[in-house]
Amino acid sequence: MMIGGWQIVALRDARGPFLDWAAGFPDAGEREWASARAADPAAFGADGKWWLDFRAYAIRAADGRVTLVDAGIGPATAPARAWAPVPGRLPEAMAEAGIDPADVGTVVLTHLHTDHCGWAVDPDGTPVFPNARYVVQHAETKWLAAAEPMYSWAVRPLRDAGQLDEITGESVVLRTSSGESVTLVPTPGHTPGHQSVIVQSGDAQLIVTGDVLVHAVQLVAPSVSYVYEEDQRQARDTRTNLLARARDAGAVLATPHLSEPFTVL
Ligand SMILES: [Zn+2]
């Protein structure tokens, strides 16, 4: 997908079944489910399970600089193994797209759930992307208890390596000489320090949402909550606002968990 001079590459780390869909979104009604099924039929497994992709995105600038948004479920021993179909294949997907880990200048971690940081570091704690600063909201690292597996897997090693950049609020990651930009915006609710990424070129815009919405049912009905949102009310407000903003801007959505990588509203 091109947005002006930006190339946005969808990188599928894995696909697999998770919860029974009705259990994940208990306040969705028949009408919402019918719309969601029409929007993303592949999410509804014959086994009654919610089938989902686990996806990262690379944003490649015309000069070759790469910003990676999220880092997948990770290898077989990563913390996501408790529930996600590890091992992922993000390194292979990046190689297929012609992206060398050394080309990545920035890794944006939308949040610190285990399915978004698995490939941030090797199992021995070495950062996978040697030249990258890893950008996360300070509110997110503050929220993540030191006892959580993702703390010892990624946060502490990245901090020790001097590669973790803990920011607060909106922040421009890249701006080109022609005024194109990649900007981080706080989108709390799913987790306290969740952030999304706005890719802008003139009037053209793409939003890498992160987990502001995790299923098509939240695209067709933003008021529908997901059971694993830390603050469901805040998540609902964030989702409603971000989707309204996307509609106003005619933005393309890039979502980690829907079956199609790009959604044009
Ligand atoms: Zn997720």
JSON list of C-alpha atoms in Angstrom, two decimals, residues 16-19 50 52-54 72-73 78-86 113-116 211 226 228 257:
[
{"chain": "A", "resi": 16, "resn": "GLY", "atom": "CA", "xyz": [-4.81, -19.00, 14.31]},
{"chain": "A", "resi": 17, "resn": "PRO", "atom": "CA", "xyz": [-7.91, -19.56, 16.46]},
{"chain": "A", "resi": 18, "resn": "PHE", "atom": "CA", "xyz": [-8.48, -17.85, 19.78]},
{"chain": "A", "resi": 19, "resn": "LEU", "atom": "CA", "xyz": [-11.67, -17.48, 21.87]},
{"chain": "A", "resi": 50, "resn": "TRP", "atom": "CA", "xyz": [-12.52, -16.40, 16.36]},
{"chain": "A", "resi": 52, "resn": "LEU", "atom": "CA", "xyz": [-7.34, -13.89, 13.60]},
{"chain": "A", "resi": 53, "resn": "ASP", "atom": "CA", "xyz": [-4.16, -12.70, 12.02]},
{"chain": "A", "resi": 54, "resn": "PHE", "atom": "CA", "xyz": [-1.22, -11.50, 14.09]},
{"chain": "A", "resi": 72, "resn": "GLY", "atom": "CA", "xyz": [4.43, -10.04, 16.65]},
{"chain": "A", "resi": 73, "resn": "ILE", "atom": "CA", "xyz": [3.94, -13.13, 18.79]},
{"chain": "A", "resi": 78, "resn": "ALA", "atom": "CA", "xyz": [8.10, -16.16, 23.71]},
{"chain": "A", "resi": 79, "resn": "PRO", "atom": "CA", "xyz": [5.52, -15.18, 26.37]},
{"chain": "A", "resi": 80, "resn": "ALA", "atom": "CA", "xyz": [2.66, -15.36, 23.81]},
{"chain": "A", "resi": 81, "resn": "ARG", "atom": "CA", "xyz": [3.12, -19.14, 23.75]},
{"chain": "A", "resi": 82, "resn": "ALA", "atom": "CA", "xyz": [0.54, -19.32, 26.55]},
{"chain": "A", "resi": 83, "resn": "TRP", "atom": "CA", "xyz": [-2.25, -18.56, 24.06]},
{"chain": "A", "resi": 84, "resn": "ALA", "atom": "CA", "xyz": [-1.05, -17.64, 20.56]},
{"chain": "A", "resi": 85, "resn": "PRO", "atom": "CA", "xyz": [0.12, -19.92, 17.71]},
{"chain": "A", "resi": 86, "resn": "VAL", "atom": "CA", "xyz": [3.88, -19.52, 18.23]},
{"chain": "A", "resi": 113, "resn": "HIS", "atom": "CA", "xyz": [0.68, -7.27, 25.21]},
{"chain": "A", "resi": 114, "resn": "THR", "atom": "CA", "xyz": [2.53, -10.48, 24.42]},
{"chain": "A", "resi": 115, "resn": "ASP", "atom": "CA", "xyz": [1.33, -10.68, 20.80]},
{"chain": "A", "resi": 116, "resn": "HIS", "atom": "CA", "xyz": [2.91, -7.33, 19.89]},
{"chain": "A", "resi": 211, "resn": "ASP", "atom": "CA", "xyz": [-5.59, -2.94, 19.16]},
{"chain": "A", "resi": 226, "resn": "TYR", "atom": "CA", "xyz": [-13.67, -6.63, 24.09]},
{"chain": "A", "resi": 228, "resn": "TYR", "atom": "CA", "xyz": [-9.48, -8.02, 27.46]},
{"chain": "A", "resi": 257, "resn": "HIS", "atom": "CA", "xyz": [-5.96, -8.72, 13.84]}
]
